[in-house]
Amino acid sequence: MELPLSPHDPTDFEWSFWMEWGKERLVWLFLGHMSVSQVANLLSRKHKPWILAAYGMWACRCVLGTRGTAMVLIHTTVSFCVAQFRSQFLSWLCSLSLLSTLRLQDVEEVKRGWCTTENECYLLQFTLAVRCLCYTSFSLELCWRPPPAERPSYSLPWMLAYVFYYPVFHNGPVLSFPEFIAQMQQQEQSSPKTSLSILALGLGRLLFYWWLAELMVHLMYMHAIYSSASLLRAVSSWTL
């Protein structure tokens, strides 16, 4: 198999996938998050996490549909219930079990029945996989805190606000639960102008690193190399 000679890797599925979704819906939903966040700062900072959670659920429904959103909610609720046992073993077992359901043939067939296109199915898979890391972060943080850890921030509403935080909802990067709480508290205490600067800087950094990672994969022909068995056999392990 010969590598393509075009300036970009045509076998890079993720590049075309995220570019298509980004231009079609995701960019506008990210801008909507920024607008809602600023309105919440002006009207009711105390309730900002719940306002953003409601927006995240609505945005999720716009992209994944009612059934896809319900699946994220079910995974979140199951993980929260298991976390109440404060057992790291059970938390990991729950997270791995939820993750493994993404590859069950019967479950895949059901999800394909929900989606109108193949790309919608892939986006649902990506989203559930990334959200699983959030369930795990919340559960482990709760396990590591000695009782009593009945703080308001370790409640189901806070977990929902964390899971449905839209800027990192579909493709990361993963924000740990303590980082999320610290970010919400920082925005609550800062002025509207400072909050806008923090939000713009955070989204800019998110988009930059996402673009940089995808661009490196795209221009270095990683997908084309991975799909060439003869090339992989020819190069040394050190090169790989």
mmCIF file of N, CA and C in Angstrom, residues 37-51 188:
data_model
loop_
_atom_site.group_PDB
_atom_site.id
_atom_site.type_symbol
_atom_site.label_atom_id
_atom_site.label_comp_id
_atom_site.label_asym_id
_atom_site.label_seq_id
_atom_site.Cartn_x
_atom_site.Cartn_y
_atom_site.Cartn_z
ATOM 1 N N SER A 37 -23.550 31.403 29.513
ATOM 2 C CA SER A 37 -22.681 31.588 30.677
ATOM 3 C C SER A 37 -22.628 33.051 31.097
ATOM 4 N N GLN A 38 -22.525 33.952 30.117
ATOM 5 C CA GLN A 38 -22.462 35.373 30.444
ATOM 6 C C GLN A 38 -23.793 35.897 30.974
ATOM 7 N N VAL A 39 -24.894 35.419 30.406
ATOM 8 C CA VAL A 39 -26.215 35.813 30.913
ATOM 9 C C VAL A 39 -26.391 35.331 32.346
ATOM 10 N N ALA A 40 -25.936 34.096 32.635
ATOM 11 C CA ALA A 40 -26.027 33.557 33.995
ATOM 12 C C ALA A 40 -25.188 34.378 34.963
ATOM 13 N N ASN A 41 -24.015 34.861 34.505
ATOM 14 C CA ASN A 41 -23.181 35.711 35.354
ATOM 15 C C ASN A 41 -23.905 36.997 35.739
ATOM 16 N N LEU A 42 -24.652 37.539 34.809
ATOM 17 C CA LEU A 42 -25.336 38.808 35.056
ATOM 18 C C LEU A 42 -26.600 38.644 35.892
ATOM 19 N N LEU A 43 -27.327 37.545 35.675
ATOM 20 C CA LEU A 43 -28.640 37.392 36.303
ATOM 21 C C LEU A 43 -28.615 36.585 37.593
ATOM 22 N N SER A 44 -27.855 35.494 37.606
ATOM 23 C CA SER A 44 -27.909 34.613 38.779
ATOM 24 C C SER A 44 -26.665 33.738 38.844
ATOM 25 N N ARG A 45 -25.584 34.290 39.402
ATOM 26 C CA ARG A 45 -24.340 33.524 39.486
ATOM 27 C C ARG A 45 -24.478 32.298 40.377
ATOM 28 N N LYS A 46 -25.295 32.429 41.405
ATOM 29 C CA LYS A 46 -25.461 31.326 42.352
ATOM 30 C C LYS A 46 -25.995 30.079 41.665
ATOM 31 N N HIS A 47 -26.827 30.271 40.643
ATOM 32 C CA HIS A 47 -27.446 29.147 39.946
ATOM 33 C C HIS A 47 -26.782 28.855 38.605
ATOM 34 N N LYS A 48 -25.604 29.426 38.375
ATOM 35 C CA LYS A 48 -24.939 29.256 37.087
ATOM 36 C C LYS A 48 -24.664 27.796 36.736
ATOM 37 N N PRO A 49 -24.148 26.962 37.675
ATOM 38 C CA PRO A 49 -23.897 25.554 37.309
ATOM 39 C C PRO A 49 -25.138 24.839 36.800
ATOM 40 N N TRP A 50 -26.296 25.135 37.404
ATOM 41 C CA TRP A 50 -27.523 24.444 36.987
ATOM 42 C C TRP A 50 -28.032 24.991 35.653
ATOM 43 N N ILE A 51 -27.811 26.278 35.424
ATOM 44 C CA ILE A 51 -28.189 26.861 34.129
ATOM 45 C C ILE A 51 -27.345 26.250 33.017
ATOM 46 N N GLU A 188 -17.633 32.312 39.809
ATOM 47 C CA GLU A 188 -18.664 32.878 40.675
ATOM 48 C C GLU A 188 -18.153 34.091 41.432
#
